[in-house]
XYZ file of C-alpha atoms in Angstrom:
700
model
C -27.881 25.424 3.590
C -24.690 25.482 1.414
C -22.066 25.299 3.576
C -18.597 27.120 3.496
C -17.419 23.731 4.207
C -19.681 21.706 1.406
C -18.568 24.795 -0.593
C -14.746 24.057 -0.888
C -15.041 20.235 -1.779
C -17.615 21.376 -4.613
C -15.064 23.683 -5.683
C -12.199 20.793 -5.081
C -13.567 18.509 -6.482
C -14.531 21.095 -9.981
C -11.207 22.761 -10.252
C -8.628 19.509 -8.849
C -10.599 16.576 -8.857
C -10.655 16.012 -4.843
C -12.435 13.397 -3.585
C -16.045 14.347 -2.831
C -18.371 12.844 0.104
C -21.038 11.865 -0.861
C -24.766 12.478 1.277
C -23.862 8.990 3.147
C -20.486 10.830 4.111
C -18.203 8.072 2.105
C -16.577 9.058 -0.656
C -17.617 7.891 -3.809
C -15.288 5.937 -6.868
C -13.821 7.893 -8.976
C -15.619 7.733 -12.622
C -12.858 6.392 -13.819
C -12.556 3.744 -11.232
C -15.973 2.575 -11.862
C -15.048 2.533 -15.524
C -12.454 -0.339 -14.962
C -14.466 -2.189 -12.851
C -16.734 -2.691 -15.808
C -14.506 -3.963 -18.259
C -13.291 -6.885 -15.453
C -16.528 -7.753 -15.914
C -17.236 -7.665 -19.350
C -14.020 -9.440 -20.806
C -14.750 -10.250 -23.735
C -15.073 -6.910 -24.743
C -12.373 -5.952 -22.538
C -9.983 -8.068 -25.693
C -12.139 -6.328 -27.720
C -10.905 -3.020 -27.584
C -8.038 -3.061 -26.085
C -5.897 -4.021 -29.272
C -7.914 -0.963 -30.540
C -6.251 1.396 -29.138
C -2.883 -0.493 -29.770
C -3.472 -0.094 -33.208
C -4.505 3.154 -33.315
C -1.896 3.788 -31.264
C 1.019 2.246 -33.425
C -0.885 3.959 -35.882
C -0.702 7.935 -34.360
C 3.269 6.615 -34.060
C 4.154 5.993 -37.231
C 2.615 9.472 -38.722
C 4.091 10.569 -35.972
C 8.044 9.384 -37.141
C 7.441 9.776 -40.496
C 5.612 12.553 -41.000
C 5.390 15.443 -37.718
C 9.322 16.888 -37.887
C 8.669 19.429 -40.173
C 8.704 22.677 -38.701
C 8.987 21.361 -35.361
C 12.415 22.220 -32.851
C 14.469 18.625 -32.409
C 15.308 18.871 -28.963
C 11.205 18.645 -28.275
C 10.746 16.572 -30.893
C 12.061 13.517 -29.597
C 11.534 14.085 -25.980
C 7.737 14.619 -26.490
C 8.739 11.293 -29.041
C 10.375 9.316 -26.483
C 7.647 10.276 -23.942
C 5.129 8.719 -26.652
C 6.607 4.663 -27.166
C 7.000 4.952 -23.731
C 3.703 5.180 -23.235
C 2.906 2.766 -25.912
C 5.323 0.482 -24.432
C 3.145 0.497 -20.949
C -0.108 -0.241 -22.392
C 1.517 -2.813 -24.742
C 3.494 -4.736 -21.646
C 0.483 -3.985 -19.207
C -2.155 -5.777 -22.041
C 0.303 -8.469 -22.526
C 0.782 -9.530 -18.845
C -2.964 -8.621 -17.262
C -4.285 -10.094 -20.810
C -6.050 -13.189 -18.954
C -6.381 -12.219 -15.406
C -9.299 -11.844 -12.546
C -8.993 -9.030 -10.153
C -11.340 -10.601 -8.094
C -10.850 -10.919 -4.507
C -9.418 -14.459 -3.825
C -10.509 -15.946 -0.679
C -9.778 -19.273 0.446
C -11.786 -22.100 1.581
C -11.379 -22.936 5.405
C -12.173 -26.449 4.237
C -9.640 -27.337 1.765
C -6.989 -25.266 4.228
C -7.768 -28.051 7.014
C -5.572 -30.261 5.079
C -2.439 -29.026 6.718
C 1.162 -28.944 5.102
C 2.496 -30.950 2.012
C 4.545 -34.165 2.583
C 7.712 -34.082 1.871
C 9.842 -36.820 1.579
C 7.384 -39.382 3.118
C 6.906 -36.181 5.864
C 5.297 -32.655 6.549
C 6.922 -29.654 5.055
C 8.757 -28.255 7.946
C 8.413 -24.564 8.753
C 10.668 -21.634 9.696
C 9.345 -18.307 9.791
C 11.937 -15.344 9.502
C 11.027 -12.521 11.612
C 13.606 -9.916 10.069
C 13.766 -6.908 12.560
C 16.597 -3.582 12.950
C 16.121 -1.003 14.781
C 11.721 -1.408 15.185
C 9.843 -0.570 17.792
C 8.951 -3.075 20.045
C 5.120 -2.916 19.561
C 5.349 -3.058 15.668
C 8.239 -6.401 16.967
C 5.405 -7.678 19.051
C 2.464 -7.582 16.306
C 4.375 -10.283 13.710
C 5.067 -12.532 16.960
C 1.210 -12.258 18.023
C 0.478 -13.366 14.281
C 3.590 -16.130 14.548
C 1.922 -17.388 17.651
C -1.902 -18.467 16.272
C -0.687 -19.807 13.133
C -2.697 -22.825 12.657
C -0.331 -25.205 11.253
C 3.316 -26.347 13.021
C 7.091 -23.854 12.578
C 9.114 -22.849 14.729
C 9.846 -18.741 14.411
C 13.029 -17.102 14.754
C 13.645 -13.582 15.201
C 16.619 -12.586 12.713
C 17.927 -9.067 15.363
C 20.037 -6.470 13.251
C 19.695 -4.524 16.054
C 21.036 -6.687 18.880
C 18.381 -5.784 21.590
C 18.274 -7.477 24.364
C 14.118 -6.399 25.486
C 13.844 -8.121 21.851
C 15.557 -11.487 23.322
C 12.765 -10.560 26.326
C 10.329 -10.607 23.625
C 11.305 -13.275 21.485
C 11.329 -15.173 24.058
C 7.513 -14.714 25.950
C 6.018 -15.501 22.524
C 7.560 -18.512 22.560
C 10.210 -17.772 19.565
C 13.464 -18.271 18.881
C 16.456 -15.105 19.573
C 18.844 -13.987 16.550
C 21.949 -12.384 16.091
C 25.029 -11.309 14.856
C 27.564 -9.563 15.680
C 28.044 -7.403 12.090
C 24.882 -6.190 10.138
C 27.595 -6.489 6.599
C 24.491 -6.613 3.917
C 21.045 -5.968 6.093
C 18.029 -8.194 5.478
C 20.590 -10.340 2.578
C 23.557 -10.725 5.016
C 21.048 -11.536 8.754
C 19.073 -14.213 6.753
C 21.663 -15.562 5.243
C 23.611 -15.556 8.344
C 20.222 -18.144 9.711
C 20.088 -20.576 6.541
C 23.189 -22.971 8.602
C 21.495 -22.687 12.202
C 17.948 -22.967 11.497
C 17.053 -26.490 10.214
C 13.259 -26.107 7.845
C 12.894 -27.127 4.477
C 10.571 -24.513 3.820
C 11.212 -20.852 5.497
C 8.317 -18.079 5.856
C 9.984 -14.716 5.363
C 8.468 -12.062 6.920
C 9.204 -7.990 7.565
C 9.463 -6.976 10.612
C 5.231 -5.537 10.578
C 4.361 -8.174 8.919
C 1.769 -9.852 11.313
C 0.643 -13.173 9.159
C -3.280 -14.751 9.608
C -4.031 -17.827 10.997
C -4.311 -19.615 7.848
C -1.067 -18.583 6.041
C 1.653 -20.907 6.089
C -1.496 -23.493 4.765
C -2.670 -21.336 1.718
C 1.348 -20.611 0.613
C 3.077 -24.228 1.534
C 0.257 -25.714 -0.599
C 1.841 -24.939 -3.937
C 5.531 -26.945 -2.362
C 3.988 -29.939 -3.681
C 5.962 -29.088 -6.881
C 9.354 -30.310 -6.442
C 10.703 -27.617 -8.331
C 8.741 -24.652 -6.785
C 11.257 -22.395 -5.088
C 8.868 -19.384 -4.305
C 5.759 -18.278 -3.058
C 4.833 -14.939 -2.736
C 1.688 -12.932 -1.489
C -0.061 -9.850 -1.837
C 0.987 -7.191 0.067
C -1.595 -5.758 2.240
C -2.067 -2.619 5.438
C -3.296 -3.112 8.419
C -2.932 0.789 8.828
C -5.784 2.318 6.678
C -5.713 5.332 6.284
C -2.022 5.750 5.225
C -0.560 8.067 2.661
C -0.430 5.415 -0.272
C -4.359 4.607 0.786
C -7.208 5.673 -1.276
C -10.041 4.045 0.856
C -9.688 -0.194 3.491
C -8.490 -2.533 1.778
C -7.612 -0.281 -1.716
C -4.374 1.269 -1.669
C -1.230 2.592 -4.506
C 0.099 -1.321 -4.363
C -3.882 -2.965 -5.357
C -3.086 -2.420 -8.971
C 0.583 -4.405 -8.524
C -0.325 -7.385 -6.545
C -4.417 -7.775 -7.584
C -3.909 -7.323 -11.306
C -0.450 -7.152 -12.007
C 1.243 -10.297 -10.279
C -1.520 -11.903 -11.176
C -0.808 -12.135 -15.041
C 3.132 -12.688 -13.646
C 2.185 -15.912 -12.347
C 0.433 -16.639 -15.674
C 4.098 -16.047 -17.414
C 6.342 -18.282 -14.270
C 7.578 -14.301 -13.024
C 6.375 -14.082 -9.685
C 9.310 -12.316 -7.981
C 9.716 -12.304 -4.201
C 8.749 -9.334 -2.286
C 10.084 -8.975 0.486
C 7.507 -10.156 3.258
C 5.398 -12.245 2.900
C 7.382 -15.650 0.843
C 7.509 -18.791 1.778
C 11.345 -19.412 0.097
C 12.159 -23.001 0.296
C 15.489 -24.346 1.397
C 17.858 -26.247 -0.503
C 16.396 -23.693 -3.683
C 18.166 -20.289 -1.968
C 21.206 -23.134 -0.672
C 21.197 -23.674 -4.018
C 21.583 -20.368 -5.808
C 24.427 -19.391 -3.148
C 21.909 -18.139 -0.685
C 20.179 -14.944 -1.066
C 22.089 -11.439 -3.365
C 24.286 -9.018 -1.518
C 24.750 -7.966 -4.076
C 21.728 -4.684 -4.852
C 19.895 -3.201 -2.068
C 16.767 -4.809 -4.135
C 18.222 -9.009 -2.497
C 14.552 -9.350 -3.159
C 13.920 -9.279 -7.238
C 16.906 -10.068 -7.347
C 17.591 -13.423 -5.952
C 13.909 -14.288 -7.798
C 16.114 -13.968 -11.103
C 19.114 -16.244 -9.065
C 17.036 -19.524 -9.121
C 15.638 -18.494 -12.046
C 18.490 -19.113 -12.940
C 19.058 -21.981 -11.472
C 15.731 -24.639 -13.080
C 13.714 -22.829 -10.484
C 10.495 -21.516 -10.457
C 7.981 -19.011 -7.974
C 4.597 -19.415 -7.558
C 1.942 -16.304 -7.049
C -0.529 -16.984 -4.517
C -3.537 -14.548 -4.304
C -5.732 -14.759 -1.120
C -4.333 -12.039 0.897
C -2.518 -13.559 4.359
C -0.224 -11.101 5.522
C -1.322 -7.509 7.188
C 1.689 -5.085 7.556
C 2.583 -1.177 8.124
C 2.246 0.577 4.947
C 4.188 4.398 5.020
C 2.872 6.270 7.952
C 3.769 9.785 6.872
C 5.100 11.439 3.432
C 8.718 11.869 4.556
C 8.733 7.619 5.616
C 6.854 6.720 1.602
C 9.397 8.458 -1.243
C 12.353 6.532 1.119
C 10.610 3.144 1.045
C 10.203 4.703 -2.498
C 13.140 4.975 -3.554
C 15.356 2.146 -2.095
C 13.257 0.678 -3.899
C 14.500 2.627 -7.214
C 17.433 2.335 -6.454
C 17.978 -0.775 -5.829
C 16.469 -2.886 -8.476
C 17.724 -1.174 -11.164
C 21.096 -1.560 -10.082
C 19.656 -4.977 -10.785
C 20.865 -4.028 -14.743
C 24.652 -4.076 -14.175
C 24.808 -7.536 -12.617
C 24.932 -10.182 -14.417
C 20.748 -11.153 -13.367
C 19.481 -8.843 -15.503
C 16.488 -9.332 -17.932
C 18.518 -8.048 -20.671
C 21.366 -10.819 -19.617
C 20.072 -13.566 -17.614
C 19.703 -16.493 -20.521
C 18.816 -18.993 -18.653
C 15.432 -16.642 -17.893
C 12.644 -18.178 -20.772
C 10.724 -15.213 -22.938
C 8.358 -14.123 -21.115
C 10.533 -14.302 -17.631
C 12.696 -12.262 -19.712
C 9.774 -9.663 -21.166
C 8.046 -9.015 -17.530
C 11.317 -9.021 -15.696
C 12.150 -6.258 -18.340
C 8.597 -4.519 -17.661
C 8.992 -4.125 -15.003
C 12.194 -2.513 -13.965
C 11.103 0.572 -16.436
C 7.930 0.531 -15.010
C 10.202 3.658 -13.208
C 10.400 5.251 -16.061
C 6.982 6.291 -15.660
C 7.351 9.234 -12.420
C 10.660 10.555 -15.249
C 8.181 10.660 -18.363
C 6.045 12.235 -16.856
C 8.697 14.951 -16.543
C 9.642 15.048 -19.213
C 6.210 16.094 -21.217
C 5.643 18.440 -18.390
C 9.475 19.625 -19.624
C 7.735 19.715 -22.951
C 5.001 21.770 -22.330
C 6.445 24.270 -20.180
C 8.895 24.963 -22.979
C 6.282 25.407 -25.468
C 4.066 27.857 -24.209
C 7.539 29.954 -22.704
C 9.145 29.228 -26.335
C 6.174 29.357 -28.774
C 9.363 26.411 -30.118
C 6.868 22.947 -31.109
C 7.449 19.762 -30.447
C 5.819 18.659 -33.622
C 3.259 20.056 -36.887
C 0.354 18.796 -36.942
C -2.856 19.401 -39.186
C -6.274 20.100 -37.937
C -7.470 16.907 -39.530
C -4.561 14.515 -38.371
C -4.927 16.372 -34.312
C -8.427 15.242 -34.355
C -8.412 11.453 -36.447
C -5.226 10.543 -34.652
C -3.342 12.344 -31.940
C -7.126 13.208 -30.617
C -8.054 8.919 -30.640
C -4.881 8.018 -30.362
C -4.773 9.436 -26.822
C -7.881 9.186 -25.655
C -8.389 5.404 -26.639
C -5.331 4.867 -24.057
C -6.850 6.304 -21.229
C -9.721 4.571 -21.798
C -7.942 0.690 -22.415
C -5.195 2.019 -19.456
C -8.153 2.302 -17.181
C -10.383 -0.549 -18.857
C -6.955 -2.777 -17.630
C -6.918 -1.939 -14.303
C -10.318 -3.364 -14.155
C -11.338 -0.981 -11.858
C -8.346 -0.797 -9.065
C -7.227 2.512 -9.803
C -8.872 4.777 -11.595
C -6.741 7.426 -13.812
C -6.662 10.453 -11.482
C -4.283 7.915 -9.006
C -2.441 6.277 -10.606
C -1.287 10.162 -12.248
C -0.977 11.434 -8.821
C 1.784 8.914 -7.019
C 3.280 8.910 -10.729
C 3.836 13.143 -9.537
C 4.773 11.923 -5.599
C 7.753 9.562 -7.113
C 8.866 11.425 -10.747
C 11.459 12.868 -8.856
C 13.119 10.401 -7.262
C 12.768 7.802 -9.623
C 14.065 10.267 -11.592
C 17.320 11.147 -9.821
C 17.292 6.801 -10.097
C 17.544 6.542 -13.249
C 22.045 7.040 -12.977
C 21.610 3.178 -10.994
C 21.374 1.539 -13.788
C 24.745 2.190 -15.393
C 26.773 3.624 -12.118
C 24.574 2.009 -9.246
C 27.044 3.058 -6.699
C 27.270 2.489 -3.038
C 23.779 1.897 -2.162
C 22.379 1.934 1.773
C 19.794 0.032 3.040
C 17.770 1.963 4.690
C 15.038 0.862 6.376
C 11.484 1.902 6.247
C 10.209 3.656 9.133
C 7.385 2.952 10.939
C 6.047 5.299 13.083
C 6.331 8.690 11.898
C 3.223 11.917 11.270
C 2.373 13.955 8.875
C 2.247 18.173 10.008
C 0.821 19.336 6.486
C 1.152 22.307 4.776
C 4.632 23.209 3.821
C 7.009 20.993 5.614
C 5.102 17.878 3.617
C 5.397 20.542 0.353
C 9.413 20.762 0.078
C 9.734 16.834 0.083
C 8.073 18.006 -3.548
C 10.896 20.248 -5.640
C 10.135 19.920 -9.371
C 6.357 19.489 -8.664
C 6.851 22.954 -7.742
C 8.609 24.321 -9.784
C 6.326 22.326 -12.390
C 3.716 23.785 -10.873
C 5.097 26.777 -10.933
C 6.301 28.263 -14.267
C 2.620 25.885 -15.916
C 1.330 28.895 -14.056
C 3.314 31.583 -14.621
C 3.348 30.705 -18.478
C -0.273 29.779 -19.150
C -0.988 33.445 -17.570
C 1.607 34.912 -19.794
C 0.581 33.479 -23.092
C -3.033 33.911 -22.242
C -1.418 37.888 -21.625
C -0.308 37.649 -24.825
C -3.263 36.650 -26.459
C -5.034 39.757 -25.915
C -2.122 41.951 -26.762
C 0.402 42.294 -23.650
C 3.458 40.275 -22.626
C 6.708 39.373 -24.022
C 6.630 36.194 -25.755
C 6.869 35.173 -29.482
C 3.340 34.630 -31.026
C 2.370 30.788 -31.725
C 1.166 29.901 -34.688
C -2.766 28.609 -35.629
C -3.780 26.370 -33.936
C -1.363 25.896 -31.242
C -2.114 29.960 -29.999
C -5.274 27.938 -28.096
C -4.191 24.263 -28.196
C -1.536 24.600 -25.703
C -2.171 26.646 -22.816
C -5.336 24.745 -23.006
C -3.316 20.879 -22.577
C -1.434 23.947 -19.617
C -4.510 24.006 -17.793
C -5.470 20.485 -18.137
C -1.960 19.061 -16.608
C -1.622 21.925 -13.663
C -4.992 20.307 -13.049
C -3.011 17.703 -12.202
C 0.242 18.933 -10.155
C -2.129 21.126 -8.248
C -4.200 18.435 -6.824
C -0.932 16.003 -5.453
C -0.060 19.678 -4.194
C -3.950 19.803 -2.674
C -3.590 16.308 -1.739
C -0.622 16.031 -0.084
C -0.757 19.595 1.650
C -3.899 19.410 3.377
C -3.112 15.930 4.951
C -2.757 16.119 8.810
C -1.840 11.874 9.935
C -1.253 13.012 13.786
C -2.330 9.614 14.325
C 0.566 6.739 15.809
C -2.155 3.973 16.227
C -4.455 2.827 13.088
C -8.241 2.419 15.200
C -9.080 -0.921 14.836
C -13.169 -1.016 14.604
C -14.880 -2.711 17.393
C -18.339 -2.809 18.377
C -18.818 -4.325 21.665
C -20.229 -3.407 25.161
C -18.924 -2.235 28.110
C -19.251 -1.309 31.550
C -16.697 2.038 33.035
C -16.708 2.283 36.519
C -15.065 5.620 37.126
C -12.449 5.385 40.289
C -12.470 9.137 40.964
C -9.376 11.406 39.835
C -6.072 10.299 38.163
C -4.562 10.239 41.193
C -6.290 9.065 43.260
C -8.135 6.079 41.720
C -10.966 5.774 44.967
C -14.498 4.362 43.404
C -17.123 6.443 42.657
C -19.562 3.612 44.139
C -21.012 3.485 40.718
C -20.768 1.592 37.105
C -21.526 3.492 33.323
C -23.034 1.753 30.150
C -21.029 2.614 27.623
C -20.784 1.044 23.327
C -16.589 0.442 22.516
C -16.701 1.874 19.301
C -12.254 0.730 18.330
C -10.115 0.661 19.781
C -5.611 0.311 19.845
C -3.076 -1.768 21.951
C -3.424 1.421 23.829
C -6.252 2.633 24.077
C -10.064 2.459 23.303
C -13.058 4.679 22.017
C -16.384 4.997 24.079
C -19.930 6.001 23.713
C -21.704 7.175 26.760
C -24.633 8.499 27.817
C -22.644 10.397 30.762
C -19.552 12.860 30.158
C -16.308 11.446 32.654
C -13.780 14.285 33.243
C -10.813 14.524 31.875
C -8.312 12.729 33.160
C -10.250 10.411 35.577
C -8.369 7.034 36.507
C -11.610 4.421 34.700
C -12.063 0.729 35.185
C -13.025 -1.435 32.326
C -15.042 -3.989 31.167
C -15.575 -6.142 28.512
C -15.314 -8.870 25.852
C -12.840 -9.168 22.738
C -14.772 -11.730 19.927
C -11.152 -13.690 18.936
C -10.811 -16.045 15.001
C -14.086 -18.230 16.292
C -17.344 -17.176 15.731
C -18.632 -18.345 19.792
C -14.939 -17.635 20.948
C -15.036 -14.325 22.821
C -13.004 -12.934 25.593
C -13.641 -10.598 29.180
C -10.988 -8.304 30.332
C -11.380 -6.057 32.743
C -8.433 -2.489 32.455
C -7.657 0.502 34.187
C -7.781 3.723 31.922
C -7.629 7.648 31.796
C -10.074 9.593 29.871
C -8.627 11.771 28.025
C -11.507 13.281 26.291
C -14.982 13.801 26.337
C -17.047 15.680 23.598
C -20.486 15.541 23.471
C -22.010 14.327 20.289
C -25.739 13.396 19.368
C -25.809 10.234 20.433
C -23.974 10.730 24.022
C -20.526 11.882 24.720
C -17.606 10.389 23.156
C -15.096 9.324 25.351
C -11.459 8.620 24.318
C -9.115 7.285 26.930
C -5.300 5.622 27.552
C -4.579 1.703 29.538
C -2.482 2.501 31.490
C -2.852 -0.963 33.695
C -4.045 -4.169 32.782
C -1.934 -6.937 33.247
C -0.014 -9.542 30.072
C -3.352 -11.687 29.239
C -5.160 -8.892 28.718
C -2.805 -7.231 26.959
C -1.985 -10.060 24.875
C -5.654 -11.135 24.168
C -5.538 -7.385 23.115
C -2.002 -6.913 20.549
C -4.393 -10.263 19.016
C -7.437 -9.278 18.085
C -6.002 -5.501 17.030
C -3.166 -7.358 14.776
C -4.827 -10.617 13.715
C -8.262 -10.762 14.648
C -9.838 -7.538 13.527
C -7.580 -8.041 9.995
C -7.852 -12.015 9.713
C -11.877 -12.312 10.145
C -12.320 -8.723 7.609
C -10.501 -10.367 4.452
C -11.994 -13.087 5.657
C -15.421 -11.858 5.038
C -16.825 -11.696 8.229
C -16.100 -8.964 10.772
C -16.258 -9.056 14.440
C -19.220 -7.406 16.307
C -21.176 -8.537 18.773
C -24.379 -6.619 18.281
C -25.278 -3.900 20.467
C -29.450 -3.159 22.002
C -31.412 -0.172 20.364
C -32.334 0.253 23.238
C -30.576 4.242 24.385
C -28.175 3.800 26.872
C -29.113 4.277 30.472
C -27.618 7.018 32.629
C -24.917 5.927 35.013
C -26.453 3.417 37.773
C -25.849 2.778 41.112
C -23.229 0.085 42.355
C -25.472 -1.414 45.427
C -27.465 -1.942 41.811
C -25.591 -3.692 39.685
C -22.561 -4.860 42.409
C -20.146 -6.279 38.974
C -19.418 -6.416 35.557
C -21.504 -8.801 34.400
C -20.902 -10.638 30.967
C -22.223 -10.366 28.084
C -25.169 -12.411 26.342
C -24.174 -13.614 23.734
C -25.956 -11.741 20.102
C -27.299 -9.588 23.258
C -25.251 -6.177 24.910
C -27.462 -7.800 27.311
C -25.969 -8.673 30.556
C -26.918 -12.424 31.401
C -29.534 -12.302 34.313
C -28.503 -13.550 37.696
């Protein structure tokens, strides 16, 4: 049957280009993403195609400047030309930076990583790990401390706490870290790091935000480039463990994937990799020679990198993912973070480290950094194009005069080739629709941030919230004031323009081809705008923690009502489907009463393939619903000893991400036979260890 829900999805796909689930229930990859992936597999074809697109676009703009002014409205003509010139610049710099980039996943060789740390002056490189924190929740900070505790190379961990919280000091002690605080909070994160530098003595420093969990091999991977004595910093990709965040497209693929999978590799070729705030190892000597972390702007990472280059140091990019962070959970946090990035980075133009003024930079570094900063113009230029289109719809004033032949031979091929070339250069990491969506999401805040180029003012460093929910609906949509206004003006303009063609209306008439071509463009752009609004409005993010997959068997011992805790002398076999630090998801053959207390016994995987840890805990049943395979049980952990809790934290935030990234996601195979019903405790006296590689208990 063609259900109402399926009909809505089909309609959304046809009208707005919304993701459409395949029969398997998984989202199918956008066609433009598959198109880009094809070019990644055929680099010679890519190198032949992109110059054609660039030349055709340049030829169109030559004609545009020389032959399209007659009869055009001057202001609209200039505005559209600026947007078109920016489009060509963006495509050309993307092609230059990513010309010989392989966007494939880089997987570290474990044998190579086992070599340990480089040798400096006859002794192994000494490493300090800085965890910068202010007001992040303790459970977020604990996950990062767990990752530091599992690093496979010698190091010393420091918690730099600008919040001066005693509970953070206690947490640091439990995880064998040193707590450092300071009397003030001047210059935020930059000042926090500068304060810690003279108090510690490692040759290099791994800088982590409070929510960035290092993988066990992080130091052995990131420290190897320091064998070169001129390397000041090594940056790694930012990847995120909460795959249901506002910026994720799917498992392991998010808005920043294009930057870290494609663009950063290109920047590394030109010696222009820069510190991205976290997940970077920095040489202490280089920082000291550069005067410490830059405090003049709130983009201390980008700004400090240029200071290091000016002091004669080099930077490197390591494409292997060795850190897992938390992406913004909700739209408000996402916009706050992007606003801070834009204001801080654009303020660098007003300093002596501006790519336009820093003479110590090489031409490649200067161009690369300038291109990075002009990337913040993408959203404002999108607004400019939409503004020109709206003005044309309502006033009939044309931004250019173009004959049908020139339209078909110049404008149409240049536009189509530019879109295809941009998609090809993304190499399947990001689709055209995804690019357009996030341009619209950030258009308003990036436009406001442009003032920081000339007048940065006093910008406040606001920490991105690590928790939050997205209720969707109007509460999310009202954060897109400019996009809502554009949607309303475009919709009204298209309707009035169509009515005008039927002789009903008050708008001035458009000449010739423009009478139908401009409304058609309006419909295409309105589709993009509505898609962004629908995606933001219908998103619901009510879960505070990401559910980590776990496939293993467990035994459930019901203990009666939550207030009594009386045992029922029964054991219920179960399958574990997911886990968080606060609860587990189970599949059972028999129902459990909501609110009842149960004892769970199961095994958690470790880093090694044969490493399994037995745990036992008490949990409260929060939900129970019937499914085709039995009953889906949601539980909340109520009592767990310190060792059990540590193992859960380690599995959720270190073990599962690490093994997913290295291609060996842990699971304990479960017997395919149907789950048996509950059995008396007299028959099964206690949960027994599970045999490795099976879902059955070991024989007594």
